[in-house]
Short mmCIF file of C-alpha atoms in Angstrom, two decimals:
data_model
loop_
_atom_site.label_atom_id
_atom_site.label_comp_id
_atom_site.label_asym_id
_atom_site.label_seq_id
_atom_site.Cartn_x
_atom_site.Cartn_y
_atom_site.Cartn_z
CA UNK U 8 46.33 -17.16 21.00
CA UNK U 9 43.67 -15.67 19.99
CA UNK U 10 40.21 -18.45 20.47
CA UNK U 11 39.09 -19.79 17.06
CA UNK U 12 35.03 -20.29 18.48
CA UNK U 13 32.91 -17.86 16.47
CA UNK U 14 31.30 -15.19 18.17
CA UNK U 15 27.62 -15.21 19.19
CA UNK U 16 25.81 -12.24 17.06
CA UNK U 17 22.35 -12.39 19.25
CA UNK U 18 19.69 -10.87 17.28
CA UNK U 19 16.24 -8.78 18.64
CA UNK U 20 13.53 -10.85 19.40
CA UNK U 21 11.58 -8.90 17.25
CA UNK U 22 13.45 -10.22 14.11
CA UNK U 23 13.76 -13.48 15.61
CA UNK U 24 9.90 -13.52 15.90
CA UNK U 25 9.05 -11.76 12.57
CA UNK U 26 6.78 -14.24 10.03
CA UNK U 27 8.70 -16.35 7.36
CA UNK U 28 8.90 -14.35 4.47
CA UNK U 29 6.57 -16.31 1.96
CA UNK U 30 7.97 -13.76 -0.69
CA UNK U 31 11.49 -14.49 -0.24
CA UNK U 32 10.75 -18.55 -1.17
CA UNK U 33 8.22 -17.30 -4.21
CA UNK U 34 11.84 -15.23 -5.63
CA UNK U 35 13.77 -18.34 -5.11
CA UNK U 36 11.78 -20.45 -7.11
CA UNK U 37 11.61 -17.48 -9.87
CA UNK U 38 15.12 -18.01 -9.62
CA UNK U 39 15.31 -21.49 -10.19
CA UNK U 40 12.50 -21.40 -12.86
CA UNK U 41 14.28 -18.42 -14.67
CA UNK U 42 17.27 -20.41 -15.18
CA UNK U 43 16.13 -22.95 -16.82
CA UNK U 44 14.77 -21.02 -19.65
CA UNK U 45 11.53 -20.49 -19.08
CA UNK U 46 9.80 -17.09 -20.25
CA UNK U 47 8.66 -15.50 -16.99
CA UNK U 48 5.56 -13.29 -16.93
CA UNK U 49 5.86 -11.34 -13.53
CA UNK U 50 2.57 -10.13 -12.02
CA UNK U 51 3.36 -10.58 -8.16
CA UNK U 52 4.73 -7.42 -7.58
CA UNK U 53 2.77 -4.13 -7.59
CA UNK U 54 5.30 -1.87 -9.68
CA UNK U 55 4.51 -0.15 -12.16
CA UNK U 56 5.88 -0.95 -16.03
CA UNK U 57 5.79 2.48 -17.21
CA UNK U 58 8.28 5.24 -16.96
CA UNK U 59 7.98 7.95 -15.10
CA UNK U 60 6.63 10.76 -16.89
CA UNK U 61 8.94 13.01 -18.72
CA UNK U 62 8.33 15.86 -17.22
CA UNK U 63 8.88 15.42 -14.06
CA UNK U 64 12.39 13.84 -14.61
CA UNK U 65 13.25 16.82 -16.27
CA UNK U 66 12.00 18.51 -13.27
CA UNK U 67 14.17 16.45 -10.98
CA UNK U 68 17.15 17.07 -13.55
CA UNK U 69 17.10 20.37 -12.93
CA UNK U 70 16.96 20.14 -9.32
CA UNK U 71 19.64 18.28 -8.61
CA UNK U 72 22.11 20.29 -10.32
CA UNK U 73 21.19 23.05 -7.59
CA UNK U 74 24.06 23.62 -5.28
CA UNK U 75 21.52 24.68 -2.44
CA UNK U 76 19.15 20.99 -2.93
CA UNK U 77 22.60 19.46 -1.71
CA UNK U 78 22.72 20.05 1.57
CA UNK U 79 20.56 18.28 4.46
CA UNK U 80 16.83 19.01 3.23
CA UNK U 81 13.66 19.88 6.03
CA UNK U 82 12.87 17.19 8.38
CA UNK U 83 8.85 17.62 7.60
CA UNK U 84 9.65 18.38 3.95
CA UNK U 85 10.34 21.46 2.40
CA UNK U 86 7.55 23.93 2.65
CA UNK U 87 6.99 24.26 -0.92
CA UNK U 88 6.46 20.71 -1.13
CA UNK U 89 4.25 20.35 1.43
CA UNK U 90 2.11 23.17 0.24
CA UNK U 91 1.89 21.87 -2.88
CA UNK U 92 0.57 18.51 -1.21
CA UNK U 93 -2.03 20.82 0.51
CA UNK U 94 -2.93 22.18 -2.93
CA UNK U 95 -3.43 18.48 -4.89
CA UNK U 96 -5.81 17.63 -1.81
CA UNK U 97 -7.51 20.44 -1.83
CA UNK U 98 -8.28 20.29 -5.80
CA UNK U 99 -9.09 16.70 -5.36
CA UNK U 100 -11.08 16.50 -2.83
CA UNK U 101 -12.35 19.97 -1.54
CA UNK U 102 -10.51 19.27 1.28
CA UNK U 103 -7.88 22.43 2.79
CA UNK U 104 -5.22 21.75 4.90
CA UNK U 105 -2.22 23.94 6.68
CA UNK U 106 0.56 22.44 4.82
CA UNK U 107 2.85 24.23 8.38
CA UNK U 108 0.11 21.38 10.88
CA UNK U 109 -1.26 19.00 8.87
CA UNK U 110 1.40 17.80 6.28
CA UNK U 111 4.04 16.19 6.66
CA UNK U 112 6.95 15.13 3.89
CA UNK U 113 8.15 11.00 3.37
CA UNK U 114 10.40 8.90 2.37
CA UNK U 115 7.75 6.81 0.57
CA UNK U 116 4.48 6.12 2.51
CA UNK U 117 5.76 2.88 3.71
CA UNK U 118 8.24 4.58 6.05
CA UNK U 119 5.63 6.47 6.94
CA UNK U 120 3.62 3.75 8.11
CA UNK U 121 6.08 1.78 9.37
CA UNK U 122 7.20 4.75 11.69
CA UNK U 123 3.42 5.56 13.00
CA UNK U 124 3.84 3.00 15.62
CA UNK U 125 6.50 4.29 17.13
CA UNK U 126 4.65 7.41 17.72
CA UNK U 127 1.81 5.50 19.39
CA UNK U 128 2.04 2.13 20.56
CA UNK U 129 3.07 1.26 23.69
CA UNK U 130 4.03 -2.19 24.74
CA UNK U 131 0.79 -4.06 25.08
CA UNK U 132 -1.47 -1.36 23.02
CA UNK U 133 -3.42 -2.78 20.41
CA UNK U 134 -3.50 -1.78 16.77
CA UNK U 135 -6.58 -2.73 14.40
CA UNK U 136 -5.14 -4.38 11.79
CA UNK U 137 -6.63 -5.60 8.30
CA UNK U 138 -6.67 -9.37 7.49
CA UNK U 139 -5.34 -9.76 4.54
CA UNK U 140 -3.63 -6.48 4.55
CA UNK U 141 -0.58 -5.16 3.64
CA UNK U 142 2.07 -6.52 6.20
CA UNK U 143 3.85 -3.60 7.51
CA UNK U 144 0.75 -2.68 9.70
CA UNK U 145 1.25 -5.57 11.99
CA UNK U 146 5.02 -6.19 11.75
CA UNK U 147 5.19 -1.90 12.64
CA UNK U 148 3.18 -2.76 15.68
CA UNK U 149 4.99 -5.32 17.00
CA UNK U 150 8.26 -3.71 16.62
CA UNK U 151 6.49 -1.57 19.11
CA UNK U 152 5.90 -4.28 21.62
CA UNK U 153 2.09 -3.94 20.55
CA UNK U 154 -0.23 -6.79 19.23
CA UNK U 155 -2.39 -6.49 16.29
CA UNK U 156 -5.97 -7.02 16.67
CA UNK U 157 -7.07 -8.65 13.02
CA UNK U 158 -9.86 -7.83 11.45
CA UNK U 159 -11.02 -10.31 8.57
CA UNK U 160 -12.25 -8.74 5.28
CA UNK U 161 -14.77 -10.95 4.04
CA UNK U 162 -15.95 -11.32 0.71
CA UNK U 163 -19.79 -10.92 1.39
CA UNK U 164 -19.34 -7.55 3.28
CA UNK U 165 -16.94 -6.48 -0.15
CA UNK U 166 -14.19 -6.71 1.89
CA UNK U 167 -14.60 -4.47 4.52
CA UNK U 168 -14.01 -4.57 8.32
CA UNK U 169 -17.16 -5.58 10.55
CA UNK U 170 -16.62 -2.54 12.54
CA UNK U 171 -19.32 -3.34 15.34
CA UNK U 172 -18.00 -7.11 15.76
CA UNK U 173 -14.66 -5.62 17.35
CA UNK U 174 -15.38 -6.19 21.05
CA UNK U 175 -15.54 -3.40 23.38
CA UNK U 176 -12.62 -4.23 25.60
CA UNK U 177 -10.55 -4.51 22.16
CA UNK U 178 -11.64 -0.31 21.17
CA UNK U 179 -10.49 0.24 24.98
CA UNK U 180 -6.89 -1.04 24.50
CA UNK U 181 -6.27 0.00 20.74
CA UNK U 182 -4.59 3.18 19.33
CA UNK U 183 -4.27 2.88 15.90
CA UNK U 184 -6.95 1.26 13.14
CA UNK U 185 -5.21 0.82 9.83
CA UNK U 186 -7.39 1.18 6.83
CA UNK U 187 -6.06 1.03 3.08
CA UNK U 188 -8.83 1.70 0.56
CA UNK U 189 -9.06 1.76 -2.73
CA UNK U 190 -7.20 -1.99 -1.16
CA UNK U 191 -4.07 -3.73 -1.46
CA UNK U 192 -4.83 -6.72 -2.04
CA UNK U 193 -8.37 -7.28 -2.96
CA UNK U 194 -8.91 -4.09 -4.97
CA UNK U 195 -12.23 -3.46 -2.92
CA UNK U 196 -13.54 0.52 -2.29
CA UNK U 197 -15.34 2.23 0.71
CA UNK U 198 -18.02 3.92 1.06
CA UNK U 199 -18.61 7.13 2.53
CA UNK U 200 -21.07 5.34 5.14
CA UNK U 201 -18.15 2.65 6.36
CA UNK U 202 -15.80 6.02 6.31
CA UNK U 203 -18.46 7.91 8.67
CA UNK U 204 -19.25 4.59 11.15
CA UNK U 205 -15.25 4.28 11.56
CA UNK U 206 -15.11 8.13 12.20
CA UNK U 207 -17.68 8.18 15.00
CA UNK U 208 -16.10 4.81 16.80
CA UNK U 209 -12.75 6.57 16.11
CA UNK U 210 -13.83 9.08 18.38
CA UNK U 211 -15.71 7.33 20.75
CA UNK U 212 -12.85 5.62 21.57
CA UNK U 213 -9.82 7.86 21.06
CA UNK U 214 -8.40 5.58 18.05
CA UNK U 215 -6.09 6.95 15.38
CA UNK U 216 -7.25 6.21 12.18
CA UNK U 217 -4.18 5.84 9.79
CA UNK U 218 -5.62 5.53 6.73
CA UNK U 219 -3.14 3.95 3.72
CA UNK U 220 -4.60 5.93 0.29
CA UNK U 221 -1.63 4.71 -1.70
CA UNK U 222 -4.38 3.42 -4.77
CA UNK U 223 -6.58 7.03 -4.34
CA UNK U 224 -5.71 7.54 -7.83
CA UNK U 225 -6.28 4.38 -9.50
CA UNK U 226 -9.52 3.14 -10.06
CA UNK U 227 -12.14 2.99 -12.98
CA UNK U 228 -15.02 4.93 -14.20
CA UNK U 229 -16.08 8.70 -12.87
CA UNK U 230 -16.11 7.88 -9.17
CA UNK U 231 -13.25 8.62 -7.65
CA UNK U 232 -12.08 6.87 -4.23
CA UNK U 233 -12.86 9.05 -1.17
CA UNK U 234 -10.09 10.77 1.17
CA UNK U 235 -10.98 10.08 4.56
CA UNK U 236 -10.59 13.84 5.35
CA UNK U 237 -13.57 14.60 3.16
CA UNK U 238 -15.57 12.70 5.66
CA UNK U 239 -17.17 15.04 8.82
CA UNK U 240 -14.57 14.92 11.51
CA UNK U 241 -12.11 12.71 10.02
CA UNK U 242 -9.25 15.04 9.62
CA UNK U 243 -9.50 15.24 13.69
CA UNK U 244 -9.09 11.89 14.27
CA UNK U 245 -6.72 10.30 11.37
CA UNK U 246 -3.84 10.31 9.51
CA UNK U 247 -3.88 9.54 5.99
CA UNK U 248 -0.92 8.43 3.93
CA UNK U 249 -0.97 9.95 0.22
CA UNK U 250 1.70 8.35 -2.13
CA UNK U 251 3.30 9.71 -5.39
CA UNK U 252 4.67 5.73 -6.35
CA UNK U 253 1.61 4.59 -7.81
CA UNK U 254 -0.31 7.74 -8.83
CA UNK U 255 3.06 8.99 -11.18
CA UNK U 256 5.25 5.59 -11.64
CA UNK U 257 7.38 6.90 -9.22
CA UNK U 258 8.42 3.57 -6.93
CA UNK U 259 11.55 4.33 -7.12
CA UNK U 260 11.49 7.72 -6.08
CA UNK U 261 10.34 7.19 -2.50
CA UNK U 262 8.35 10.66 -2.30
CA UNK U 263 4.92 10.62 -0.49
CA UNK U 264 3.26 12.41 1.77
CA UNK U 265 1.23 12.26 5.14
CA UNK U 266 -1.96 14.67 6.16
CA UNK U 267 -4.39 14.76 8.97
CA UNK U 268 -4.72 15.54 12.47
CA UNK U 269 -2.09 18.41 13.66
CA UNK U 270 -1.22 16.17 16.91
CA UNK U 271 -0.46 12.85 14.50
CA UNK U 272 1.43 14.64 11.89
CA UNK U 273 3.14 16.26 14.67
CA UNK U 274 3.98 13.25 16.97
CA UNK U 275 5.13 11.03 13.32
CA UNK U 276 7.31 13.70 12.60
CA UNK U 277 8.85 13.74 15.68
CA UNK U 278 9.65 10.17 15.50
CA UNK U 279 11.21 10.98 11.73
CA UNK U 280 13.18 13.65 13.25
CA UNK U 281 15.41 11.60 15.88
CA UNK U 282 15.23 8.97 12.73
CA UNK U 283 16.04 9.87 9.29
CA UNK U 284 16.63 13.45 7.71
CA UNK U 285 13.68 13.66 5.27
CA UNK U 286 13.54 13.17 1.49
CA UNK U 287 16.68 14.68 -1.19
CA UNK U 288 15.04 18.14 -1.75
CA UNK U 289 15.64 17.49 -5.51
CA UNK U 290 13.06 14.89 -5.05
CA UNK U 291 10.77 16.84 -3.18
CA UNK U 292 10.84 19.39 -6.13
CA UNK U 293 10.01 16.64 -8.64
CA UNK U 294 7.19 16.02 -6.18
CA UNK U 295 5.99 18.88 -7.04
CA UNK U 296 6.04 18.77 -10.45
CA UNK U 297 4.39 15.74 -10.47
CA UNK U 298 1.43 17.52 -7.83
CA UNK U 299 1.19 19.88 -10.71
CA UNK U 300 0.65 17.92 -13.79
CA UNK U 301 -2.61 18.51 -15.23
CA UNK U 302 -4.95 16.06 -14.94
CA UNK U 303 -5.47 14.11 -18.32
CA UNK U 304 -1.49 12.92 -17.29
CA UNK U 305 -3.20 10.77 -14.35
CA UNK U 306 -6.08 10.06 -16.11
CA UNK U 307 -4.30 8.39 -18.99
CA UNK U 308 -1.97 6.31 -16.30
CA UNK U 309 -5.51 5.85 -15.02
CA UNK U 310 -6.97 4.21 -18.32
CA UNK U 311 -3.99 2.19 -18.78
CA UNK U 312 -4.53 -0.04 -15.98
CA UNK U 313 -8.62 0.02 -16.33
CA UNK U 314 -8.11 -1.15 -19.88
CA UNK U 315 -5.94 -3.83 -18.66
CA UNK U 316 -8.04 -4.82 -15.85
CA UNK U 317 -11.45 -4.93 -18.55
CA UNK U 318 -9.37 -7.52 -20.25
CA UNK U 319 -7.93 -9.74 -17.98
CA UNK U 320 -11.30 -9.59 -15.74
CA UNK U 321 -13.09 -10.38 -18.76
CA UNK U 322 -10.54 -13.07 -19.88
CA UNK U 323 -10.48 -15.03 -16.22
CA UNK U 324 -13.86 -14.87 -16.20
CA UNK U 325 -14.33 -16.78 -19.20
CA UNK U 326 -11.77 -18.89 -18.22
CA UNK U 327 -13.81 -20.43 -15.30
CA UNK U 328 -11.99 -18.40 -12.62
CA UNK U 329 -13.97 -16.85 -9.73
CA UNK U 330 -13.02 -12.86 -9.72
CA UNK U 331 -13.53 -10.06 -7.11
CA UNK U 332 -13.32 -6.66 -8.98
CA UNK U 333 -14.49 -3.30 -7.94
CA UNK U 334 -12.59 -1.58 -10.15
CA UNK U 335 -9.74 -0.20 -8.19
CA UNK U 336 -5.90 -0.54 -7.56
CA UNK U 337 -4.07 -2.58 -10.59
CA UNK U 338 -4.61 -5.94 -8.77
CA UNK U 339 -7.00 -8.47 -9.35
CA UNK U 340 -8.38 -10.81 -6.28
CA UNK U 341 -9.15 -14.18 -7.66
CA UNK U 342 -9.94 -17.10 -5.97
CA UNK U 343 -7.74 -20.40 -6.57
CA UNK U 344 -9.28 -23.02 -8.40
CA UNK U 345 -10.18 -26.77 -7.13
CA UNK U 346 -9.84 -25.84 -3.34
CA UNK U 347 -6.15 -25.54 -3.69
CA UNK U 348 -4.55 -23.39 -1.06
CA UNK U 349 -2.95 -20.35 -2.42
CA UNK U 350 0.74 -20.98 -1.57
CA UNK U 351 0.49 -24.35 -3.47
CA UNK U 352 -1.43 -22.63 -6.14
CA UNK U 353 1.23 -19.89 -6.60
CA UNK U 354 4.30 -22.59 -6.77
CA UNK U 355 2.30 -24.67 -9.33
CA UNK U 356 1.91 -20.96 -11.25
CA UNK U 357 4.93 -21.01 -11.15
CA UNK U 358 6.64 -24.08 -12.05
CA UNK U 359 4.33 -25.56 -14.31
CA UNK U 360 3.13 -21.80 -16.12
CA UNK U 361 5.86 -19.64 -15.36
CA UNK U 362 3.58 -17.38 -14.16
CA UNK U 363 4.12 -14.89 -10.55
CA UNK U 364 1.34 -14.27 -8.89
CA UNK U 365 0.75 -13.47 -5.07
CA UNK U 366 -1.08 -16.50 -2.73
CA UNK U 367 -3.29 -14.60 -0.65
CA UNK U 368 -2.21 -16.01 2.53
CA UNK U 369 0.93 -13.91 2.19
CA UNK U 370 -1.18 -10.67 3.30
CA UNK U 371 -2.28 -12.74 6.55
CA UNK U 372 -4.78 -15.91 7.30
CA UNK U 373 -8.12 -14.73 6.02
CA UNK U 374 -6.23 -14.27 2.53
CA UNK U 375 -6.29 -17.77 2.22
CA UNK U 376 -8.06 -19.11 -0.89
CA UNK U 377 -7.35 -16.59 -3.20
CA UNK U 378 -4.52 -15.09 -5.23
CA UNK U 379 -3.67 -11.24 -6.69
CA UNK U 380 -2.43 -10.42 -10.08
CA UNK U 381 -0.21 -7.59 -10.14
CA UNK U 382 -1.68 -5.81 -13.71
CA UNK U 383 2.28 -4.07 -14.32
CA UNK U 384 2.87 -5.99 -17.56
CA UNK U 385 1.56 -4.95 -20.93
CA UNK U 386 -1.96 -5.86 -21.88
CA UNK U 387 -0.62 -8.87 -24.19
CA UNK U 388 1.38 -10.41 -21.30
CA UNK U 389 -1.64 -9.96 -19.22
CA UNK U 390 -3.46 -12.13 -21.15
CA UNK U 391 -0.96 -14.85 -22.05
CA UNK U 392 -0.55 -15.10 -18.03
CA UNK U 393 -4.16 -15.42 -17.77
CA UNK U 394 -4.31 -18.05 -20.75
CA UNK U 395 -1.23 -19.84 -19.19
CA UNK U 396 -2.87 -20.62 -15.33
CA UNK U 397 -6.05 -21.45 -17.13
CA UNK U 398 -4.54 -24.56 -18.91
CA UNK U 399 -2.57 -25.54 -15.08
CA UNK U 400 -6.06 -24.66 -13.06
CA UNK U 401 -8.18 -27.83 -14.95
CA UNK U 402 -7.95 -31.02 -13.19
CA UNK U 403 -5.43 -33.47 -14.57
#
């Protein structure tokens, strides 16, 4: 008779050793609170609430009907898509890139960032990772057997890493330096001087800079954030990740591109050739339509977040919250009230106020003592959420 013993399925150590996923706990509690009929205002996830512009949807509608687009796409992205991305960057930054050698199509920037360490990190190598920071930087490093070396981002330093404090022994072991400006979760910006310092040190030690520029187009005021490719020497030692997700309200479409040092673009492309078949050509065609939209459409999207930010920050400060605001991304980074740890405050906000916020510790130990709001709801809903948070922040 067949054995009734349940077979043992042995998962990889890299999966067993993943840190607990705090956001899954929040999702469970959110479902419990919603089941009680509570009106939940979700300011936890950075997912634009406005639809993709009609012209982009219409371009996709036309592209999806073309039989030639129903076949396998080009691994690196179609030539016309890569040329369009290069043209977009030239108009925005003045940097002229070779679309054949310096641009690579991605299935969303998360995919490209997650695959990059496979091209550069061997077991025992180091990635320099911001803390707090996007969790994929460290997770992808660990999946390759690499070691994340965390760079604390402190408020007193404008949430920029102090690159001079990285020991020489660590620089010599490092292969990648992850940067992300405008920054998630803090909203901080980086100056040209900071990028120049990063490029100088990366060149000195032979470290590739991986700059996550997902929020490149989300900022307040006239002074746009910098691309590291604009910095002298940057395009020789950096690869930069640009996303259509936030710029054009296209998070679900999964379209993005990487640009920069030809050697880095080539290495990442070779990894992708072995692991995926590229993005659906019709989606790339929609990406082309997005790249070619007039600047006034980007300006309109940007203004929505700027208006929401201005109103939210004013209300938060008026009710006693300590806010860090550099006028970029669609996040607001806030000190937890009354010395509460960030997880405690996030759970309290959800249970008592029906507001979902992201605890800072979810982005790394240095995020403790802060929480993040994503301004991805209408201004009236954000205002109501801030009012609710102010009530539970008061001493009982």
